[in-house]
Coordinates of C-alpha atoms in Angstrom, one line a residue:
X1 CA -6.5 -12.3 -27.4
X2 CA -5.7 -9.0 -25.4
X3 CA -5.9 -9.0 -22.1
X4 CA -4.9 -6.6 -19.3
X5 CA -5.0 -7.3 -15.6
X6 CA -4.9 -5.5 -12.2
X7 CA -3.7 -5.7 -9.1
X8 CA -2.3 -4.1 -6.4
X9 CA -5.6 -2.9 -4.6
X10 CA -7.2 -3.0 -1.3
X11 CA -8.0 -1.1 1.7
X12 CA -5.6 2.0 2.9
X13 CA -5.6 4.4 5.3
X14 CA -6.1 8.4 4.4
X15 CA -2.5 9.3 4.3
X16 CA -1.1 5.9 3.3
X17 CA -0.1 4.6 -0.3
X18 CA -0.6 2.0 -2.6
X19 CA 0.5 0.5 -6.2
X20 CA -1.7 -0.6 -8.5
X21 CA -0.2 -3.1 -11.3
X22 CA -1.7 -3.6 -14.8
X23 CA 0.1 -6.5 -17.0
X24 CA -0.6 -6.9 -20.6
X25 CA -0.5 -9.4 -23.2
X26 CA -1.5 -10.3 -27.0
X27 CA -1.0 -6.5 -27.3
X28 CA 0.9 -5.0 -30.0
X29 CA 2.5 -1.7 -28.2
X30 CA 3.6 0.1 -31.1
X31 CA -0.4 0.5 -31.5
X32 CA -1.6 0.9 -27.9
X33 CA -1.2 3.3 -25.3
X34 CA -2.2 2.3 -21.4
X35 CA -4.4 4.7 -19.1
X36 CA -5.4 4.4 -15.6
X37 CA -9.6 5.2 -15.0
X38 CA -11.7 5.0 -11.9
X39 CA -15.3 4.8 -11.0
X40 CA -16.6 5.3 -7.4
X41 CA -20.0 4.7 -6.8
X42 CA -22.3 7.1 -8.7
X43 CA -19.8 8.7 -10.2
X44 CA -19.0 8.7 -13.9
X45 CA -15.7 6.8 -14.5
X46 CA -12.8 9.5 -15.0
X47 CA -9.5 9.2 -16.4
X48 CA -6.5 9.3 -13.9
X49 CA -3.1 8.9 -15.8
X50 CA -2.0 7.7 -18.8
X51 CA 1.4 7.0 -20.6
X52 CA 2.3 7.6 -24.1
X53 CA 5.4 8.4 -26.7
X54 CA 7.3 4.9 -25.8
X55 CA 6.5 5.5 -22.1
X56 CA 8.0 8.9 -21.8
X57 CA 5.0 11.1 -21.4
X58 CA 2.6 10.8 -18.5
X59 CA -0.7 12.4 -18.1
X60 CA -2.5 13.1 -15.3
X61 CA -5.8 14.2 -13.8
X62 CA -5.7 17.3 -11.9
X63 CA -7.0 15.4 -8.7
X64 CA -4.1 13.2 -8.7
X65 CA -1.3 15.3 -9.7
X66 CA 1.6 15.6 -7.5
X67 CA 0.2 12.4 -5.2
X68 CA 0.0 9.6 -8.2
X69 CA 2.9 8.3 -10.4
X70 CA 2.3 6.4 -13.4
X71 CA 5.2 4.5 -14.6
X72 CA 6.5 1.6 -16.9
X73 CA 8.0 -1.5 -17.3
X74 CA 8.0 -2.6 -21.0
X75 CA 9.9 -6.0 -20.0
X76 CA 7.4 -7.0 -17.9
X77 CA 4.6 -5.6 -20.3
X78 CA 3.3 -3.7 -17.1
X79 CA 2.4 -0.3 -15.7
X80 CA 2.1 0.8 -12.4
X81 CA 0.2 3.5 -10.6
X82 CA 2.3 4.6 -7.5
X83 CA -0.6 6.3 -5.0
X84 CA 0.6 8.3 -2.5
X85 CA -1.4 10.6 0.3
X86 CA -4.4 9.0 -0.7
X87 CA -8.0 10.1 0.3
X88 CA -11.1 9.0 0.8
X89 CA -11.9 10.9 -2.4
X90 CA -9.9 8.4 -4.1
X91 CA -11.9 5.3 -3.5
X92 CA -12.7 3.9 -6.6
X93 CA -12.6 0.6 -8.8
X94 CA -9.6 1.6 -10.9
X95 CA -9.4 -0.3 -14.1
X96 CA -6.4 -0.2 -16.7
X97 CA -7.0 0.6 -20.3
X98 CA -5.6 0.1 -23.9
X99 CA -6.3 3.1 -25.8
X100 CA -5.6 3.4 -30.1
X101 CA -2.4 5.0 -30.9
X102 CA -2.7 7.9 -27.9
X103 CA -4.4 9.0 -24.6
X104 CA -7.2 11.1 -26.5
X105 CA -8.5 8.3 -28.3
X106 CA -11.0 6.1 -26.4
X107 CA -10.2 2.7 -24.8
X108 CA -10.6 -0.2 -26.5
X109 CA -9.5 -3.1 -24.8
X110 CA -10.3 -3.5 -20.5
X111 CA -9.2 -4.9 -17.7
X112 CA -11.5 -6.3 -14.9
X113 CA -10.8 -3.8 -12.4
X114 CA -9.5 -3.9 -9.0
X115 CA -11.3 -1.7 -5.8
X116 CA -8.9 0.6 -4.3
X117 CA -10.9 1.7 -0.9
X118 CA -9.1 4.5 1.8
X119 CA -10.3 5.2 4.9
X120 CA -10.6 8.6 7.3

């Protein structure tokens, strides 16, 4: 059974940082890629960053470039998402993903989610 699971979020001032952590298991890696998503309210979920090519490559959504850092830890089975100079723009649940083979394919396997709320 795959499984992928947050944590790392919580309440942060404008400004401040954060890192979110997503561990996974029962996944073959040589398959999957991981991406980072959020969904504030009534918003359509977006994709934030992803990492791909045996954790080389790193993608990123032009709102978060420059102030968010994906990274990896294949030991642990775990990525992180470093969140610096946050905004209240950024308040979101931010969920990890598996995603087939590369970032442009859609997710297939999800983790519960974790609320990442900054204040002015």
């Amino acid at each position: 059974e795959v499984q992928l699971v947050e944590s790392g979020g919580g309440f942060v001032q404008a400004g401040g940082s954060l890192r979110l952590s997503c561990t996974a298991s029962g996944l073959n890696f040589d398959d999957y890629v991981i991406g980072w998503f959020r969904q504030a309210p009534g918003k359509e979920r977006e994709g934030v960053s992803c990492i791909a090519d045996n954790n080389v490559t790193t993608y990123y959504a032009d709102s978060v470039k420059g102030r968010f850092t994906m990274s990896a830890d294949i030991a642990k089975n775990t990525v992180y998402l470093e969140m610096n100079n946050v905004n209240p723009g950024d308040t979101a649940v931010y969920s990890c993903a598996a995603l087939y083979i590369d970032c442009g394919f859609e997710a297939e396997y999800w983790g519960q989610g974790t609320q990442v709320t900054v204040s002015s």
